[in-house]
Amino acid sequence: MTTLIRKITVSTVNLPDWLVSIGRKSTSLIMPFIGIVCFLFLWSLSANNIDTSLGKFPGPSAVATQVGNLYQEHIDERTKEESFYQRQEVRNSERLAKDPSYVAKTRAYTGKETFIDQIITSLVTVMSGFIFAAIIAIPMGISIGLSKTLNSAINPIIQIFKPVSPLAWLPLVTMVVSAVYVSDEPMFAKSFINSMITVTLCCIWPMVIQTSVGVASINGDWLNVSRVLRLPALTHIRKIVLPATIPAIFIGMRTSLGIAWMVLIAAEMLAQNPGLGKFVWDEFQNGSSQSLSRIMTAVIVIGLIGFLLDRGMLVLQRKLSWDKTSASR
Amino acid sequence: MKHSVKRIKQQVCHAVIATTVALSTISVSLSASAEELGYPEKEELTFGFIKLTDMAPIAVAYEKGFFEDEGLYVTIEAQANWKVLLDGVIDGRLDGAHMLAGQPIAANIGYGTKAEIITPFSMDLNGNAITVSNKIWEEMKGNIPKQPDGRPVHPIKADSLKPVVEKYLDQGKPFNMGMVFPVSTHNYELRYWLAAGGIHPGFYAPAKGDTSGQIDADVLLSVTPPPQMPATMEAGTIYGYCVGEPWNQQAVFKGIGVPVVTDYEIWKDNPEKVFGITKEFAEKNPNTTIRLTRALIRAAKWLDEENNKNRGEAVKILAQSNYVGADAEVIGNSMTGTFEYEKGDKRAVPDFNVFFRYNATYPYYSDAIWYLTQMRRWGQISDDKPDSWYKEIAQNVYRPDIYKAAAESLIAEKLMNSSDFPTLATDNGYRNPQTHFIDGIVYDGNKPNEYINKFAIGLKAGDKI
């Protein structure tokens, strides 16, 4: 018995390196695979047992069908769009023939937004709100981190507004935007501005806080170096503060992007602004037998996009962060 | 012999009148064609709607290219509820919308939001129903007489609901029902039906700041957006509701309620939704206004043409997720000439949805005045008003002049026939006295105050809350 064990141990130890690495890689692929399969199984099992007034709860296969349907709808809509522009061209040229002074104008397609259009709208909104927030929050965080006086002045305000759900701001934002943002040929739709500002409001706080904490906890030696070299303020920020706080800034950015994506969908549902949230709400209002599976599809897509956004930020962070390995080299 | 001579004389007489009318229409249409309709001032428009089958003319005008024929590029947007929709039209986010007939009228007299909204186009007749939950239906059923085949006799009056409501009140439980908006057709229809059965739906007292509409009420009515009605009733918050299609048929399909009465049975061929635009928009864009009215008239005609042959196609359009979005089967149940009451009790109601015939699209002053009488009856208008006031308000809001210009130019361009508008030349904006109400009371739009005084339940001349 003992010899047998010894034999096995010995043989394991003697396995070639490449085999071991394949084994490791395969477990890192196999386990998530098993996880997903189990999830799909449990999902379809439970879905089959939930009866709603709109039919059975959608399982994986219903969602797969809807993915096909939604894609097909998108393709159909694009063909419609093409013929819309063709008809418009004919109309314009007819009118030009009658009335040569007419300046032909191409009007944008008036058809419905497809699921894919809604995804793009949501993505554009979340990214613009996020970037707008970063432009405000990072300089603000740095100045708060650098100056104790500023910190004690602004900190209470941050602490009060940080826990407020951006959705509570939404009615205020909507009213202010419709009162202030008035123009005959607006560059952006009001609904877009509303969603974007809501996203910005929820993105700002984590970024400000993380950045200021990062700045405040810079290694004292580096600050001393800067002081000895008598670096001017801007150079001090550029050469010492920014590189040192980039990891902290990215932690803040990652957190706020995650929150922003969640908030955006809710805001779109609430305010009926174009995007995935509106898609979900519209489908719920339709109350058709396909509604639930279409909503479920949207839920999965929302999850996947949220995941990809997070990964994207992580990759960016790794690329831009202070590379500690190169320092030791 | 004598009789037949008289009849011939009569026929000759009729023929003479008919030709004169026809000739005068031709001369009118000639003058219309003389000054050809100009290009639209505003080409890109956004119209709002609520997910209900009676928005069909807008969807059809878009899908069949009637808007584009007028050089209009229209985006159609579903709205969350009637309030959002009204605000959208007032603040210019929407250029026009599918509206409750009461909305432009109430806006004009300043009940709720004050704004000048007009309507050149009435969207449909009928199309609503009152649904109660299964439990209430069970309790009502015993009070309803039965046909030989065992099915209940229709129309069902609120008399059969009265004992149920009384039982709830005796037990100290409030009896809640839903409607879609304080100035909605549905509110007035539900109130009309209840009051006709001796149930008091409650008064409004805006002068005292009470806009709940529940003063002295036996049944408490509250606002719920149309698509949420079935779910709200399923949750037990309300025991019944009055709403447009497909939300009554949806209750039947889901098995959560029974439509007891359609508005066709409460008031045969009652005017329903209108298309609302601001007065400012119409003044700034007169050609656009006429052109959009033309597109809507053509769409309405398409919907009713040749004995509703296009209804199947219309149902498919409405079932698209960007319009009503409910299952085609549910929408088709009421759009194609039938109505399903209790599950399996499907009866023919050919005129449940009327879009064009019986002058459905013409904005009659008398229709507006009916809404005003109901606003007065239930206290939304606090004080007595002279008949002339009713007429004046109706003339501010309902604009048959625009409708007429649109119809005449359609005839002139041979897109439609003058036979499509049989009474266009002679109409003075008042329908003949209407007799088809569930309580048998006759409505004459020329005498609003006399009409208000006929009701047993409701404010009368001199009454004040």
PDB file of C-alpha atoms in Angstrom, chain A residues 53-54 73 80 84 87-88 91-92 94-95 98-99 102 105-112 178 190 272 278 281-291 294, chain B residues 36 39-40 43-45 51 62-63 65 68-71 73-76 78-80 91 227-228 231 234 247 250 254 256 320-327:
ATOM      1  CA  SER A  53     -49.654  35.657 -16.370  1.00  0.00           C
ATOM      2  CA  LEU A  54     -47.508  36.296 -19.454  1.00  0.00           C
ATOM      3  CA  GLU A  73     -35.492  42.986 -36.402  1.00  0.00           C
ATOM      4  CA  LYS A  80     -36.455  49.923 -44.098  1.00  0.00           C
ATOM      5  CA  PHE A  84     -36.669  55.534 -46.375  1.00  0.00           C
ATOM      6  CA  ARG A  87     -37.908  57.602 -51.021  1.00  0.00           C
ATOM      7  CA  GLN A  88     -36.715  60.838 -49.511  1.00  0.00           C
ATOM      8  CA  ARG A  91     -39.241  63.302 -53.052  1.00  0.00           C
ATOM      9  CA  ASN A  92     -36.509  65.888 -52.763  1.00  0.00           C
ATOM     10  CA  GLU A  94     -39.349  65.966 -57.382  1.00  0.00           C
ATOM     11  CA  ARG A  95     -39.674  69.060 -55.282  1.00  0.00           C
ATOM     12  CA  LYS A  98     -40.953  72.035 -59.251  1.00  0.00           C
ATOM     13  CA  ASP A  99     -39.230  74.619 -57.121  1.00  0.00           C
ATOM     14  CA  TYR A 102     -35.582  74.651 -52.693  1.00  0.00           C
ATOM     15  CA  LYS A 105     -32.479  68.518 -46.859  1.00  0.00           C
ATOM     16  CA  THR A 106     -31.909  64.988 -45.683  1.00  0.00           C
ATOM     17  CA  ARG A 107     -33.881  64.140 -42.592  1.00  0.00           C
ATOM     18  CA  ALA A 108     -32.760  61.460 -40.230  1.00  0.00           C
ATOM     19  CA  TYR A 109     -34.512  58.105 -40.269  1.00  0.00           C
ATOM     20  CA  THR A 110     -37.744  58.218 -38.280  1.00  0.00           C
ATOM     21  CA  GLY A 111     -38.223  54.507 -37.641  1.00  0.00           C
ATOM     22  CA  LYS A 112     -37.983  52.713 -34.338  1.00  0.00           C
ATOM     23  CA  SER A 178     -35.656  71.422 -19.715  1.00  0.00           C
ATOM     24  CA  LYS A 190     -32.632  66.621 -23.835  1.00  0.00           C
ATOM     25  CA  GLN A 272     -38.211  56.820 -20.528  1.00  0.00           C
ATOM     26  CA  LYS A 278     -36.399  52.038 -22.026  1.00  0.00           C
ATOM     27  CA  TRP A 281     -39.751  49.158 -19.663  1.00  0.00           C
ATOM     28  CA  ASP A 282     -41.408  49.245 -23.094  1.00  0.00           C
ATOM     29  CA  GLU A 283     -41.412  45.480 -23.264  1.00  0.00           C
ATOM     30  CA  PHE A 284     -42.918  45.298 -19.793  1.00  0.00           C
ATOM     31  CA  GLN A 285     -45.646  47.719 -20.863  1.00  0.00           C
ATOM     32  CA  ASN A 286     -46.344  45.734 -24.013  1.00  0.00           C
ATOM     33  CA  GLY A 287     -47.384  42.738 -21.988  1.00  0.00           C
ATOM     34  CA  SER A 288     -47.049  40.367 -24.920  1.00  0.00           C
ATOM     35  CA  SER A 289     -46.220  36.701 -24.580  1.00  0.00           C
ATOM     36  CA  GLN A 290     -42.682  37.438 -25.780  1.00  0.00           C
ATOM     37  CA  SER A 291     -42.109  40.337 -23.413  1.00  0.00           C
ATOM     38  CA  ARG A 294     -37.061  39.845 -24.437  1.00  0.00           C
TER      39      ARG A 294
ATOM     40  CA  GLU B  36     -52.970  74.703 -53.903  1.00  0.00           C
ATOM     41  CA  TYR B  39     -45.306  72.809 -48.547  1.00  0.00           C
ATOM     42  CA  PRO B  40     -45.211  72.054 -44.837  1.00  0.00           C
ATOM     43  CA  GLU B  43     -41.198  68.722 -41.850  1.00  0.00           C
ATOM     44  CA  GLU B  44     -39.656  66.827 -38.974  1.00  0.00           C
ATOM     45  CA  LEU B  45     -42.252  66.072 -36.347  1.00  0.00           C
ATOM     46  CA  LYS B  51     -50.064  52.057 -25.909  1.00  0.00           C
ATOM     47  CA  TYR B  62     -46.704  56.265 -40.709  1.00  0.00           C
ATOM     48  CA  GLU B  63     -46.527  52.682 -41.924  1.00  0.00           C
ATOM     49  CA  GLY B  65     -46.584  56.325 -45.969  1.00  0.00           C
ATOM     50  CA  GLU B  68     -44.467  60.972 -46.117  1.00  0.00           C
ATOM     51  CA  ASP B  69     -46.945  61.675 -48.923  1.00  0.00           C
ATOM     52  CA  GLU B  70     -47.496  65.004 -47.204  1.00  0.00           C
ATOM     53  CA  GLY B  71     -43.763  65.634 -46.980  1.00  0.00           C
ATOM     54  CA  TYR B  73     -41.079  62.995 -41.523  1.00  0.00           C
ATOM     55  CA  VAL B  74     -42.655  61.800 -38.331  1.00  0.00           C
ATOM     56  CA  THR B  75     -41.111  60.027 -35.368  1.00  0.00           C
ATOM     57  CA  ILE B  76     -43.621  58.226 -33.190  1.00  0.00           C
ATOM     58  CA  ALA B  78     -44.691  55.850 -26.842  1.00  0.00           C
ATOM     59  CA  GLN B  79     -45.244  57.890 -23.665  1.00  0.00           C
ATOM     60  CA  ALA B  80     -45.212  56.656 -20.081  1.00  0.00           C
ATOM     61  CA  ASP B  91     -43.453  72.177 -23.685  1.00  0.00           C
ATOM     62  CA  PRO B 227     -50.879  49.219 -19.443  1.00  0.00           C
ATOM     63  CA  GLN B 228     -50.653  48.763 -15.679  1.00  0.00           C
ATOM     64  CA  ALA B 231     -51.469  44.086 -13.005  1.00  0.00           C
ATOM     65  CA  GLU B 234     -54.400  41.359 -10.101  1.00  0.00           C
ATOM     66  CA  TRP B 247     -56.177  46.117 -21.689  1.00  0.00           C
ATOM     67  CA  GLN B 250     -55.703  41.237 -21.842  1.00  0.00           C
ATOM     68  CA  LYS B 254     -54.755  36.367 -18.469  1.00  0.00           C
ATOM     69  CA  ILE B 256     -57.835  37.838 -14.092  1.00  0.00           C
ATOM     70  CA  GLN B 320     -45.180  45.663 -33.262  1.00  0.00           C
ATOM     71  CA  SER B 321     -43.251  46.270 -30.082  1.00  0.00           C
ATOM     72  CA  ASN B 322     -42.808  49.975 -30.855  1.00  0.00           C
ATOM     73  CA  TYR B 323     -46.577  50.557 -31.078  1.00  0.00           C
ATOM     74  CA  VAL B 324     -49.014  48.759 -28.778  1.00  0.00           C
ATOM     75  CA  GLY B 325     -46.863  45.641 -28.600  1.00  0.00           C
ATOM     76  CA  ALA B 326     -49.399  43.241 -27.092  1.00  0.00           C
ATOM     77  CA  ASP B 327     -49.970  39.901 -28.816  1.00  0.00           C
TER      78      ASP B 327
END
